CSV table of C-alpha atoms in Angstrom, one decimal:
chain,number,residue,atom,x,y,z
J,1,MET,CA,33.4,117.7,0.3
J,2,ARG,CA,30.1,116.9,-2.4
J,3,GLY,CA,28.3,119.6,-0.5
J,4,ARG,CA,31.2,122.0,-1.6
J,5,TRP,CA,31.3,120.8,-5.0
J,6,SER,CA,27.1,121.7,-5.1
J,7,LEU,CA,27.5,124.4,-4.0
J,8,VAL,CA,30.1,125.8,-6.5
J,9,VAL,CA,28.3,124.6,-9.3
J,10,ALA,CA,25.4,126.4,-8.1
J,11,LEU,CA,27.2,129.8,-7.5
J,12,MET,CA,28.3,129.6,-10.9
J,13,SER,CA,25.0,129.0,-12.3
J,14,ALA,CA,22.8,132.0,-10.0
J,15,ALA,CA,23.0,135.5,-10.0
J,16,SER,CA,25.4,137.7,-8.6
J,17,SER,CA,22.9,138.5,-6.1
J,18,SER,CA,21.9,135.5,-5.0
J,19,VAL,CA,26.0,134.8,-4.6
J,20,ALA,CA,26.5,138.0,-2.5
J,21,ALA,CA,23.8,136.5,0.3
J,22,ASP,CA,26.0,133.3,0.8
J,23,PRO,CA,29.1,133.5,3.6
J,24,ASP,CA,31.7,131.6,0.8
J,25,ALA,CA,30.6,134.2,-1.9
J,26,ALA,CA,33.8,136.4,-1.6
J,27,ALA,CA,36.0,133.7,-2.5
J,28,LEU,CA,34.0,133.1,-5.5
J,29,LYS,CA,33.5,136.7,-6.8
J,30,PRO,CA,36.8,136.5,-9.1
J,31,LEU,CA,35.1,133.3,-10.9
J,32,LEU,CA,31.7,135.5,-11.5
J,33,GLY,CA,33.6,138.6,-12.1
J,34,LEU,CA,35.9,136.8,-14.9
J,35,ILE,CA,32.5,135.0,-16.6
J,36,GLU,CA,30.8,138.1,-17.0
J,37,THR,CA,34.0,139.7,-18.1
J,38,VAL,CA,34.1,137.1,-21.2
J,39,GLU,CA,30.4,137.5,-21.7
J,40,ALA,CA,30.6,141.2,-22.0
J,41,ASN,CA,33.8,141.7,-24.2
J,42,TYR,CA,34.7,138.7,-25.9
J,43,ALA,CA,35.1,139.6,-30.0
J,44,GLY,CA,34.7,136.2,-31.3
J,45,ASP,CA,31.7,135.9,-33.6
J,46,PRO,CA,28.9,134.6,-32.2
J,47,PRO,CA,29.0,135.9,-28.8
J,48,LEU,CA,28.8,134.0,-25.7
J,49,ARG,CA,26.1,133.1,-23.8
J,50,ARG,CA,25.8,132.7,-20.1
J,51,ASP,CA,25.2,129.2,-20.1
J,52,GLU,CA,28.4,128.7,-22.5
J,53,VAL,CA,30.5,130.4,-20.3
J,54,VAL,CA,29.4,128.7,-17.8
J,55,LYS,CA,30.0,125.2,-18.8
J,56,GLN,CA,33.5,126.2,-20.4
J,57,ALA,CA,34.1,128.0,-16.6
J,58,ALA,CA,33.4,124.3,-15.0
J,59,SER,CA,34.8,122.4,-17.6
J,60,GLY,CA,38.3,124.0,-17.1
J,61,MET,CA,37.8,123.4,-13.8
J,62,VAL,CA,37.0,120.2,-13.5
J,63,SER,CA,39.3,119.0,-16.1
J,64,SER,CA,42.2,120.4,-14.3
J,65,LEU,CA,41.6,117.8,-11.6
J,66,ASP,CA,42.7,115.0,-12.9
J,67,ARG,CA,42.4,112.4,-16.1
J,68,TYR,CA,39.3,110.9,-15.1
J,69,SER,CA,37.6,114.2,-13.8
J,70,GLU,CA,34.6,115.9,-15.8
J,71,PHE,CA,32.3,117.9,-16.5
J,72,LEU,CA,29.2,116.2,-18.2
J,73,ASP,CA,27.5,118.5,-20.2
J,74,GLN,CA,24.2,116.9,-21.7
J,75,GLN,CA,25.5,115.1,-24.6
J,76,LYS,CA,28.5,113.4,-22.0
J,77,TYR,CA,26.2,112.9,-19.7
J,78,LYS,CA,23.7,110.7,-22.1
J,79,ASP,CA,26.5,108.8,-23.3
J,80,LEU,CA,28.0,107.7,-20.0
J,81,GLN,CA,24.3,106.5,-19.3
J,82,GLU,CA,24.6,104.8,-22.5
J,83,ASP,CA,28.1,102.7,-21.4
J,84,THR,CA,26.7,101.2,-18.7
J,85,ARG,CA,22.9,99.9,-20.5
J,86,GLY,CA,21.2,99.5,-24.0
J,87,SER,CA,22.8,99.8,-27.3
J,88,PHE,CA,24.3,103.2,-28.7
J,89,GLY,CA,25.4,104.4,-32.4
J,90,GLY,CA,29.2,104.1,-32.4
J,91,ILE,CA,32.2,101.6,-34.0
J,92,GLY,CA,32.5,98.6,-30.9
J,93,ILE,CA,35.7,99.9,-29.4
J,94,GLU,CA,37.1,100.8,-25.9
J,95,ILE,CA,39.5,103.4,-25.4
J,96,GLY,CA,41.2,104.8,-22.8
J,97,ILE,CA,44.2,106.8,-21.7
J,98,VAL,CA,47.7,105.1,-22.1
J,99,SER,CA,50.8,106.8,-21.4
J,100,GLY,CA,49.4,109.6,-21.9
J,101,LYS,CA,47.6,109.1,-25.3
J,102,LEU,CA,44.0,108.0,-26.4
J,103,SER,CA,44.3,104.7,-27.2
J,104,VAL,CA,42.4,101.6,-28.3
J,105,ILE,CA,42.2,98.9,-25.2
J,106,ALA,CA,39.8,96.2,-27.2
J,107,PRO,CA,37.5,96.3,-30.2
J,108,ILE,CA,34.4,94.4,-29.4
J,109,GLU,CA,33.9,91.1,-31.9
J,110,GLY,CA,31.5,91.5,-35.0
J,111,THR,CA,31.6,95.6,-34.5
J,112,PRO,CA,32.9,97.6,-37.5
J,113,ALA,CA,36.2,98.3,-34.9
J,114,PHE,CA,36.7,94.8,-34.6
J,115,ALA,CA,36.2,94.3,-38.9
J,116,ALA,CA,38.9,96.9,-39.0
J,117,GLY,CA,41.3,95.4,-37.6
J,118,LEU,CA,41.8,97.7,-34.9
J,119,LEU,CA,43.9,96.4,-31.7
J,120,GLY,CA,44.5,96.9,-28.5
J,121,GLY,CA,47.7,99.3,-28.0
J,122,ASP,CA,46.9,101.2,-31.2
J,123,VAL,CA,47.1,105.4,-30.3
J,124,ILE,CA,44.4,106.9,-31.6
J,125,ALA,CA,46.0,110.2,-32.6
J,126,PHE,CA,43.2,111.9,-34.4
J,127,ILE,CA,39.7,111.6,-34.7
J,128,ASN,CA,37.7,113.1,-38.2
J,129,GLY,CA,41.1,115.2,-38.1
J,130,THR,CA,40.6,116.5,-34.5
J,131,PRO,CA,43.9,115.4,-32.2
J,132,THR,CA,43.8,114.2,-29.8
J,133,ASP,CA,46.3,115.2,-27.5
J,134,ASP,CA,45.0,116.1,-24.0
J,135,MET,CA,41.2,115.4,-25.1
J,136,LYS,CA,39.5,113.6,-22.8
J,137,ILE,CA,38.0,110.4,-22.7
J,138,MET,CA,34.6,111.0,-22.8
J,139,ASP,CA,35.4,113.8,-25.6
J,140,ALA,CA,36.7,111.5,-27.7
J,141,VAL,CA,33.7,108.8,-27.0
J,142,HIS,CA,31.1,111.6,-28.1
J,143,ARG,CA,33.3,112.3,-30.9
J,144,ILE,CA,33.3,108.7,-32.4
J,145,LYS,CA,29.6,107.9,-31.6
J,146,GLY,CA,27.0,108.7,-34.0
J,147,PRO,CA,23.9,107.8,-35.5
J,148,PRO,CA,24.4,104.5,-37.4
J,149,GLY,CA,25.3,104.6,-41.2
J,150,THR,CA,27.2,107.9,-40.7
J,151,LYS,CA,31.6,108.1,-41.1
J,152,VAL,CA,34.1,108.2,-38.5
J,153,VAL,CA,37.6,108.5,-38.8
J,154,LEU,CA,40.2,107.6,-36.7
J,155,THR,CA,43.8,108.0,-37.2
J,156,ILE,CA,45.5,104.9,-35.9
J,157,GLN,CA,49.5,104.7,-34.8
J,158,ARG,CA,50.6,101.5,-34.4
J,159,GLU,CA,54.0,100.2,-33.4
J,160,GLY,CA,55.8,99.6,-36.1
J,161,SER,CA,53.7,100.7,-38.4
J,162,PRO,CA,53.4,104.1,-40.6
J,163,MET,CA,50.1,106.4,-39.5
J,164,ARG,CA,47.0,105.7,-41.2
J,165,ASP,CA,43.4,106.9,-41.2
J,166,VAL,CA,41.1,104.3,-41.0
J,167,PRO,CA,37.2,105.1,-42.1
J,168,LEU,CA,34.6,103.6,-40.3
J,169,ILE,CA,30.5,103.2,-41.1
J,170,ARG,CA,29.6,103.2,-37.3
J,171,ALA,CA,26.2,100.6,-36.9
J,172,ILE,CA,24.1,99.7,-33.5
J,173,ILE,CA,26.4,98.8,-31.0
J,174,THR,CA,24.8,96.3,-28.6
J,175,PRO,CA,28.1,95.1,-26.0
J,176,VAL,CA,27.8,91.5,-24.7
J,177,ASN,CA,29.2,92.0,-21.5
J,178,ILE,CA,29.5,87.8,-20.9
J,179,ARG,CA,30.5,85.3,-23.2
J,180,ASP,CA,30.5,81.3,-21.8
J,181,THR,CA,32.0,78.0,-23.6
J,182,VAL,CA,33.4,74.8,-23.0
J,183,LEU,CA,36.8,74.2,-24.5
J,184,GLU,CA,36.7,71.3,-26.7
J,185,ALA,CA,40.1,69.8,-26.8
J,186,SER,CA,39.9,70.2,-22.8
J,187,GLY,CA,36.5,70.2,-21.6
J,188,ILE,CA,37.3,73.2,-19.1
J,189,GLY,CA,34.8,76.0,-18.8
J,190,TYR,CA,35.6,79.8,-20.1
J,191,VAL,CA,34.2,82.7,-19.4
J,192,ALA,CA,35.2,86.1,-20.5
J,193,ILE,CA,33.5,89.2,-19.2
J,194,HIS,CA,34.2,92.4,-21.4
J,195,SER,CA,32.7,94.9,-19.1
J,196,PHE,CA,31.0,95.6,-16.0
J,197,SER,CA,28.0,96.9,-16.6
J,198,GLU,CA,24.2,96.5,-15.5
J,199,HIS,CA,23.9,92.4,-15.2
J,200,THR,CA,27.4,91.5,-15.4
J,201,ALA,CA,27.3,89.1,-12.2
J,202,GLU,CA,23.8,88.1,-13.2
J,203,ASN,CA,24.6,86.6,-16.5
J,204,LEU,CA,28.1,85.0,-15.0
J,205,TYR,CA,25.9,83.6,-12.4
J,206,ASP,CA,23.8,82.2,-14.9
J,207,ALA,CA,26.8,80.9,-16.8
J,208,LEU,CA,28.3,79.1,-13.9
J,209,ARG,CA,25.0,77.1,-13.6
J,210,ARG,CA,25.3,75.8,-16.9
J,211,PHE,CA,28.7,75.2,-16.3
J,212,LYS,CA,27.5,72.6,-13.1
J,213,GLU,CA,25.6,70.6,-15.6
J,214,GLY,CA,29.1,69.4,-17.7
J,215,LYS,CA,30.5,68.4,-14.8
J,216,LEU,CA,33.8,70.8,-15.5
J,217,LYS,CA,37.4,70.4,-14.3
J,218,GLY,CA,37.5,73.8,-13.5
J,219,VAL,CA,36.6,77.4,-15.1
J,220,ILE,CA,38.8,80.5,-16.8
J,221,LEU,CA,37.7,83.6,-16.2
J,222,ASP,CA,38.8,85.6,-18.6
J,223,LEU,CA,39.5,89.7,-17.9
J,224,ARG,CA,41.7,90.7,-20.1
J,225,SER,CA,41.5,93.9,-21.6
J,226,ASN,CA,38.5,94.4,-19.5
J,227,PRO,CA,38.4,98.7,-18.2
J,228,GLY,CA,36.1,98.2,-15.5
J,229,GLY,CA,32.8,99.7,-15.4
J,230,LEU,CA,30.1,100.0,-12.4
J,231,LEU,CA,32.1,99.2,-9.1
J,232,GLN,CA,29.0,97.2,-7.6
J,233,GLU,CA,28.6,94.6,-10.6
J,234,ALA,CA,32.6,94.3,-10.0
J,235,THR,CA,31.9,93.5,-6.4
J,236,ARG,CA,28.9,91.0,-7.0
J,237,VAL,CA,31.1,89.3,-9.6
J,238,VAL,CA,33.6,88.5,-6.9
J,239,ASP,CA,30.7,87.6,-4.4
J,240,LEU,CA,29.9,84.7,-6.4
J,241,PHE,CA,32.7,82.9,-5.2
J,242,LEU,CA,33.9,83.7,-1.9
J,243,PRO,CA,32.1,82.9,1.5
J,244,GLY,CA,29.9,85.1,3.2
J,245,GLY,CA,31.4,87.5,5.4
J,246,VAL,CA,34.3,88.0,3.6
J,247,ALA,CA,36.3,90.8,2.5
J,248,ILE,CA,36.5,92.2,-1.5
J,249,VAL,CA,37.8,95.7,-1.2
J,250,SER,CA,37.6,98.9,0.6
J,251,THR,CA,37.7,102.7,-0.9
J,252,GLU,CA,39.3,105.1,0.9
J,253,ALA,CA,38.3,108.8,0.7
J,254,ARG,CA,38.5,112.4,2.1
J,255,ASP,CA,34.7,112.7,2.4
J,256,PRO,CA,33.4,110.1,4.9
J,257,ALA,CA,30.2,109.2,3.0
J,258,GLN,CA,32.7,108.2,0.3
J,259,ARG,CA,34.7,105.3,2.4
J,260,ALA,CA,33.2,101.9,2.5
J,261,LYS,CA,34.4,98.2,3.0
J,262,TYR,CA,32.7,95.6,0.9
J,263,TYR,CA,31.9,92.0,2.2
J,264,SER,CA,30.4,88.7,0.5
J,265,SER,CA,27.4,87.9,1.5
J,266,GLU,CA,27.1,84.6,-0.1
J,267,LYS,CA,23.6,84.4,-0.8
J,268,MET,CA,23.5,82.3,-4.0
J,269,GLU,CA,24.6,79.0,-4.4
J,270,VAL,CA,27.3,78.5,-6.9
J,271,PRO,CA,29.5,75.1,-8.3
J,272,GLN,CA,32.5,74.4,-6.5
J,273,PHE,CA,34.9,74.8,-9.7
J,274,PRO,CA,38.4,75.6,-9.3
J,275,LEU,CA,39.4,78.6,-11.0
J,276,VAL,CA,42.0,80.4,-12.7
J,277,VAL,CA,41.7,84.4,-13.7
J,278,LEU,CA,43.5,85.5,-16.7
J,279,VAL,CA,44.7,89.5,-16.8
J,280,ASN,CA,47.0,91.8,-18.7
J,281,GLU,CA,48.0,95.0,-18.9
J,282,TRP,CA,44.6,96.3,-20.4
J,283,SER,CA,42.6,94.7,-17.2
J,284,ALA,CA,41.3,98.4,-15.1
J,285,SER,CA,39.7,99.1,-12.7
J,286,GLY,CA,36.8,96.3,-12.6
J,287,SER,CA,39.0,93.9,-13.3
J,288,GLU,CA,41.2,94.6,-10.4
J,289,ILE,CA,39.3,95.2,-7.9
J,290,VAL,CA,37.7,90.9,-8.7
J,291,ALA,CA,41.7,89.9,-9.4
J,292,GLY,CA,42.7,91.4,-6.2
J,293,ALA,CA,40.0,90.2,-3.8
J,294,LEU,CA,40.4,86.3,-5.3
J,295,LYS,CA,44.2,86.2,-5.2
J,296,ASP,CA,44.2,88.1,-1.7
J,297,HIS,CA,41.9,84.9,-0.6
J,298,ARG,CA,43.9,82.5,-2.7
J,299,ARG,CA,40.5,82.0,-3.7
J,300,ALA,CA,42.2,81.7,-7.8
J,301,ILE,CA,45.4,81.2,-9.5
J,302,ILE,CA,46.1,85.1,-11.2
J,303,MET,CA,47.5,84.3,-14.6
J,304,GLY,CA,48.6,86.3,-17.3
J,305,ARG,CA,50.7,90.1,-17.4
J,306,ARG,CA,50.4,92.8,-14.4
J,307,THR,CA,47.1,94.9,-15.2
J,308,PHE,CA,46.6,98.2,-15.9
J,309,GLY,CA,46.9,100.2,-12.1
J,310,LYS,CA,43.5,102.1,-12.3
J,311,ALA,CA,42.4,102.4,-8.1
J,312,SER,CA,40.3,105.5,-8.4
J,313,VAL,CA,36.4,106.1,-7.7
J,314,GLN,CA,34.5,108.7,-9.6
J,315,SER,CA,31.4,109.5,-8.3
J,316,ILE,CA,28.7,110.5,-11.0
J,317,THR,CA,26.5,113.8,-9.9
J,318,PRO,CA,23.8,114.9,-11.6
J,319,VAL,CA,23.8,118.6,-11.1
J,320,SER,CA,21.1,121.0,-12.9
J,321,ILE,CA,17.8,121.6,-12.1
J,322,ASP,CA,16.5,119.0,-14.5
J,323,LYS,CA,19.7,116.7,-14.0
J,324,THR,CA,21.3,116.6,-17.3
J,325,GLN,CA,24.1,117.2,-16.6
J,326,ALA,CA,26.4,115.8,-14.5
J,327,LEU,CA,30.1,115.8,-12.6
J,328,ARG,CA,32.5,113.1,-12.5
J,329,MET,CA,35.0,113.1,-10.1
J,330,THR,CA,37.9,111.4,-8.7
J,331,VAL,CA,36.5,110.5,-5.0
J,332,ALA,CA,38.1,108.1,-3.7
J,333,ARG,CA,40.6,104.8,-4.1
J,334,TYR,CA,40.1,101.3,-3.7
J,335,TYR,CA,42.5,98.9,-2.0
J,336,THR,CA,42.6,95.0,-2.0
J,337,PRO,CA,41.2,93.4,1.0
J,338,SER,CA,44.9,93.5,2.4
J,339,HIS,CA,45.4,96.7,1.7
J,340,ASN,CA,47.6,96.2,-1.0
J,341,GLU,CA,47.6,99.3,-3.2
J,342,ILE,CA,46.5,99.1,-7.0
J,343,HIS,CA,46.7,102.9,-8.1
J,344,GLU,CA,49.6,103.1,-10.3
J,345,VAL,CA,50.5,99.7,-9.5
J,346,GLY,CA,48.3,97.5,-10.8
J,347,ILE,CA,47.9,93.5,-10.1
J,348,GLU,CA,50.2,91.8,-10.3
J,349,PRO,CA,49.7,88.0,-11.6
J,350,ASP,CA,50.7,84.3,-9.3
J,351,VAL,CA,51.5,83.5,-13.0
J,352,THR,CA,53.4,85.3,-15.6
J,353,LEU,CA,53.0,84.9,-19.2
J,354,PRO,CA,53.8,85.7,-22.3
J,355,ALA,CA,52.3,88.7,-24.0
J,356,SER,CA,50.0,87.3,-26.4
J,357,ARG,CA,51.3,89.1,-29.6
J,358,TYR,CA,51.4,88.0,-32.9
J,359,PRO,CA,55.1,88.0,-35.0
J,360,PRO,CA,55.3,91.5,-36.7
J,361,GLY,CA,54.7,90.2,-39.9
J,362,MET,CA,51.1,89.7,-39.1
J,363,ARG,CA,50.4,93.4,-38.9
J,364,ARG,CA,50.1,93.5,-43.1
J,365,TYR,CA,47.6,91.0,-43.0
J,366,PHE,CA,45.6,92.3,-40.4
J,367,ASP,CA,45.3,95.7,-42.1
J,368,GLU,CA,44.5,94.4,-45.8
J,369,SER,CA,41.4,92.1,-43.7
J,370,ALA,CA,43.9,89.1,-46.1
J,371,PHE,CA,41.8,86.1,-43.9
J,372,ASN,CA,38.6,87.3,-44.5
J,373,ARG,CA,39.2,88.1,-48.1
J,374,PHE,CA,41.2,84.4,-48.3
J,375,ALA,CA,38.6,82.5,-46.7
J,376,ALA,CA,35.7,84.2,-48.8
J,377,GLU,CA,37.4,83.3,-52.1
J,378,VAL,CA,38.0,79.4,-50.6
J,379,LEU,CA,34.8,79.1,-50.3
J,380,ILE,CA,33.4,80.2,-53.6
J,381,ALA,CA,36.2,78.2,-55.3
J,382,ILE,CA,35.0,75.0,-53.2
J,383,GLY,CA,31.5,75.9,-52.7
J,384,PRO,CA,29.5,76.5,-49.6
J,385,ALA,CA,29.7,73.6,-48.3
J,386,GLY,CA,33.1,72.6,-48.9
J,387,ALA,CA,32.8,69.5,-51.2
J,388,GLY,CA,35.3,68.2,-52.5
J,389,THR,CA,37.8,69.8,-50.7
J,390,VAL,CA,41.2,68.0,-49.4
J,391,TRP,CA,42.5,70.6,-46.7
J,392,LEU,CA,39.2,72.2,-45.0
J,393,ASP,CA,37.8,69.2,-44.2
J,394,ALA,CA,34.1,68.7,-46.2
J,395,GLY,CA,32.4,67.3,-43.5
J,396,ALA,CA,33.7,69.5,-40.4
J,397,LEU,CA,32.6,73.3,-42.7
J,398,LYS,CA,29.2,71.5,-43.5
J,399,ALA,CA,29.0,71.2,-39.8
J,400,GLY,CA,30.2,74.3,-38.8
J,401,ARG,CA,32.9,72.9,-37.1
J,402,LEU,CA,36.6,72.8,-37.1
J,403,ALA,CA,39.3,70.6,-35.4
J,404,PRO,CA,40.7,72.4,-32.8
J,405,PRO,CA,44.8,72.4,-32.0
J,406,GLY,CA,44.9,68.6,-30.9
J,407,LYS,CA,41.8,67.5,-31.8
J,408,GLY,CA,40.3,65.7,-35.0
J,409,ALA,CA,41.9,63.7,-37.8
J,410,ALA,CA,45.2,64.6,-39.2
J,411,PRO,CA,45.8,68.1,-38.0
J,412,GLU,CA,49.0,68.5,-39.2
J,413,LYS,CA,48.5,67.6,-42.6
J,414,VAL,CA,45.2,69.8,-42.3
J,415,ASP,CA,47.4,72.7,-41.3
J,416,GLY,CA,50.4,72.5,-43.7
J,417,ARG,CA,47.6,72.6,-47.0
J,418,ILE,CA,46.3,75.6,-45.5
J,419,GLY,CA,49.5,77.4,-44.8
J,420,VAL,CA,50.4,76.5,-48.9
J,421,GLU,CA,47.2,77.5,-50.0
J,422,PHE,CA,47.0,80.4,-48.2
J,423,ARG,CA,51.3,81.4,-49.0
J,424,ARG,CA,50.7,81.1,-52.7
J,425,TRP,CA,47.6,83.6,-52.5
J,426,ALA,CA,49.6,85.8,-50.4
J,427,ASP,CA,52.5,85.9,-53.6
J,428,ARG,CA,49.8,86.7,-55.9
J,429,GLN,CA,49.3,90.0,-53.9
J,430,GLY,CA,52.5,90.9,-54.2
J,431,TRP,CA,53.3,90.2,-50.1
J,432,ASN,CA,56.1,87.6,-50.9
J,433,GLU,CA,57.2,86.4,-47.7
J,434,THR,CA,61.2,85.1,-47.7
J,435,ASP,CA,61.5,81.2,-46.2
J,436,GLU,CA,62.7,82.4,-42.7
J,437,ALA,CA,59.8,84.8,-42.4
J,438,TRP,CA,56.9,82.2,-43.2
J,439,ASP,CA,58.5,80.2,-40.9
J,440,GLU,CA,57.7,82.7,-37.8
J,441,LEU,CA,54.3,83.8,-39.3
J,442,GLU,CA,52.9,80.2,-40.3
J,443,ASP,CA,51.6,78.9,-37.2
J,444,SER,CA,49.7,82.5,-36.6
J,445,VAL,CA,48.3,82.7,-40.2
J,446,VAL,CA,47.0,79.1,-40.1
J,447,GLU,CA,44.8,79.9,-37.2
J,448,GLN,CA,43.9,83.5,-38.5
J,449,VAL,CA,43.1,81.5,-41.8
J,450,ARG,CA,40.8,78.9,-39.6
J,451,ILE,CA,38.8,82.1,-37.5
J,452,ALA,CA,38.0,83.5,-40.7
J,453,VAL,CA,36.8,80.4,-42.3
J,454,MET,CA,34.0,79.3,-39.6
J,455,ARG,CA,33.4,83.4,-39.4
J,456,LYS,CA,32.1,82.9,-43.2
J,457,VAL,CA,30.7,79.7,-42.3
J,458,LYS,CA,28.7,79.9,-39.0
J,459,GLY,CA,28.9,83.3,-38.3
J,460,GLU,CA,31.1,85.9,-36.3
J,461,GLU,CA,30.2,84.5,-32.8
J,462,SER,CA,30.9,81.0,-33.8
J,463,ALA,CA,34.5,82.3,-35.0
J,464,ARG,CA,35.0,84.2,-31.7
J,465,ARG,CA,34.5,80.4,-29.8
J,466,TYR,CA,36.5,78.9,-31.9
J,467,ALA,CA,39.0,81.5,-31.7
J,468,ILE,CA,39.5,80.6,-28.1
J,469,GLU,CA,40.7,77.2,-28.7
J,470,PHE,CA,43.6,78.9,-30.4
J,471,ASP,CA,44.7,81.4,-27.8
J,472,PRO,CA,47.8,80.3,-26.0
J,473,GLN,CA,47.7,82.0,-22.7
J,474,VAL,CA,43.8,79.9,-22.9
J,475,ARG,CA,45.1,76.5,-23.6
J,476,THR,CA,48.1,77.4,-20.9
J,477,ALA,CA,45.1,78.0,-18.1
J,478,ALA,CA,43.6,74.8,-19.3
J,479,ALA,CA,46.6,73.0,-19.4
J,480,LEU,CA,47.0,74.4,-15.3
J,481,LEU,CA,43.5,73.0,-14.8
J,482,THR,CA,43.8,69.5,-15.8
J,483,LEU,CA,46.6,68.7,-14.7
J,484,SER,CA,47.1,70.5,-11.3
J,485,SER,CA,44.9,69.4,-8.4
J,486,SER,CA,45.9,72.3,-5.9
J,487,VAL,CA,44.3,75.4,-7.7
J,488,PRO,CA,41.8,76.4,-5.7
J,489,ALA,CA,37.6,75.8,-5.5
J,490,ALA,CA,34.9,78.1,-5.1
J,491,GLY,CA,33.9,78.3,-1.1
J,492,ARG,CA,37.3,77.1,0.1
J,493,PRO,CA,39.4,79.8,0.6
J,494,ARG,CA,43.1,79.2,1.4
């Protein structure tokens, strides 16, 4: 199969005389005739060159296969390579096709997209005024990326809200694919993998080794909103948790060269931690390989929501002489160790959790950057060190630490004052909430104000770590690890 595709691209790029010498040329003559006719007779301005016609023909042919296959010109191929290594100019966002629409999978913390309040599930209806209907993912990526300091406007459709334009200034984006911390309230290790790019497994191994020094009760591996990435890195992540010789994933394809079975190697010793894996409806591809393998081998408890269901494998094959263009094509599907179907099905969690969604009334506050604005006014009023405040602990602010839920002196008193002050401030902005609406919003508001204050005092990374303590799904997983002795530990499939 791979040889036939290489032949097609080569034939399209060659002169008619060389094509005629090939025994398969007869089937391709209509295509070559079409290219020559367009080149000779198209009345548009400027006239199309041969290389442009060939590129458009290749793009149309490949895009008709499925939504994941694509002919990559020089710029798109470069964009794809940047996705798996290094940094780039962009807005810091993961995108994908959901229910036929270009959508936000997740913003990356500390980026323009995150600061603008974009959320997973937001539909991107237009990019700089260009409609995204039937737009390929890599085309959208190319349009969104650009030199740092330049502007891109996304038109966002969010469920329950009117369509709106979101202007964003591009910045240097350096993805951080592994983030780890120890949950202060429970003493549980937490690792989030945001995508599977180069060195992901190596960085996870380092995090697990650091956890060993803390003698933790267990580890939460957070794969929520992880869209996938490199197949090799996903299998290496699973390899860290299983004994040698255990099946991880298999791929099935028409081309025998694309068929494979991956097994664990047990080359690196890792701590024997009980493990919970968090997934959601935006966990896809490599995330599903990891969750599926650990579930089949009963190595971990999978918690959250049914995953996305993207289990097709795309090969990336350079097709031009200078290797600046490539063919991205679906060549296989992968299956869990028990040969369970994933594509368009997803991984069903062992424990289903309610969706992590804020009350509808929170959308306005996120859209208006209300929490960051309020936090800025609070810090101006009370001073950078929090001196004299009665509703944000001065010592905690000075140390860059605010007590998480369930820990610290009189948190109910502190949270109550936060709620009162924010509601007064919101009223001054004209956002008057009824008592009934406020009862639904208050807990979420307090959480976001605390996070925003931490962001202003200690920066984005500290705010992110602090926010994990509030996450209801993380807290549920931590409670399970703390209370249950039945959670599987590393190296001991059950």
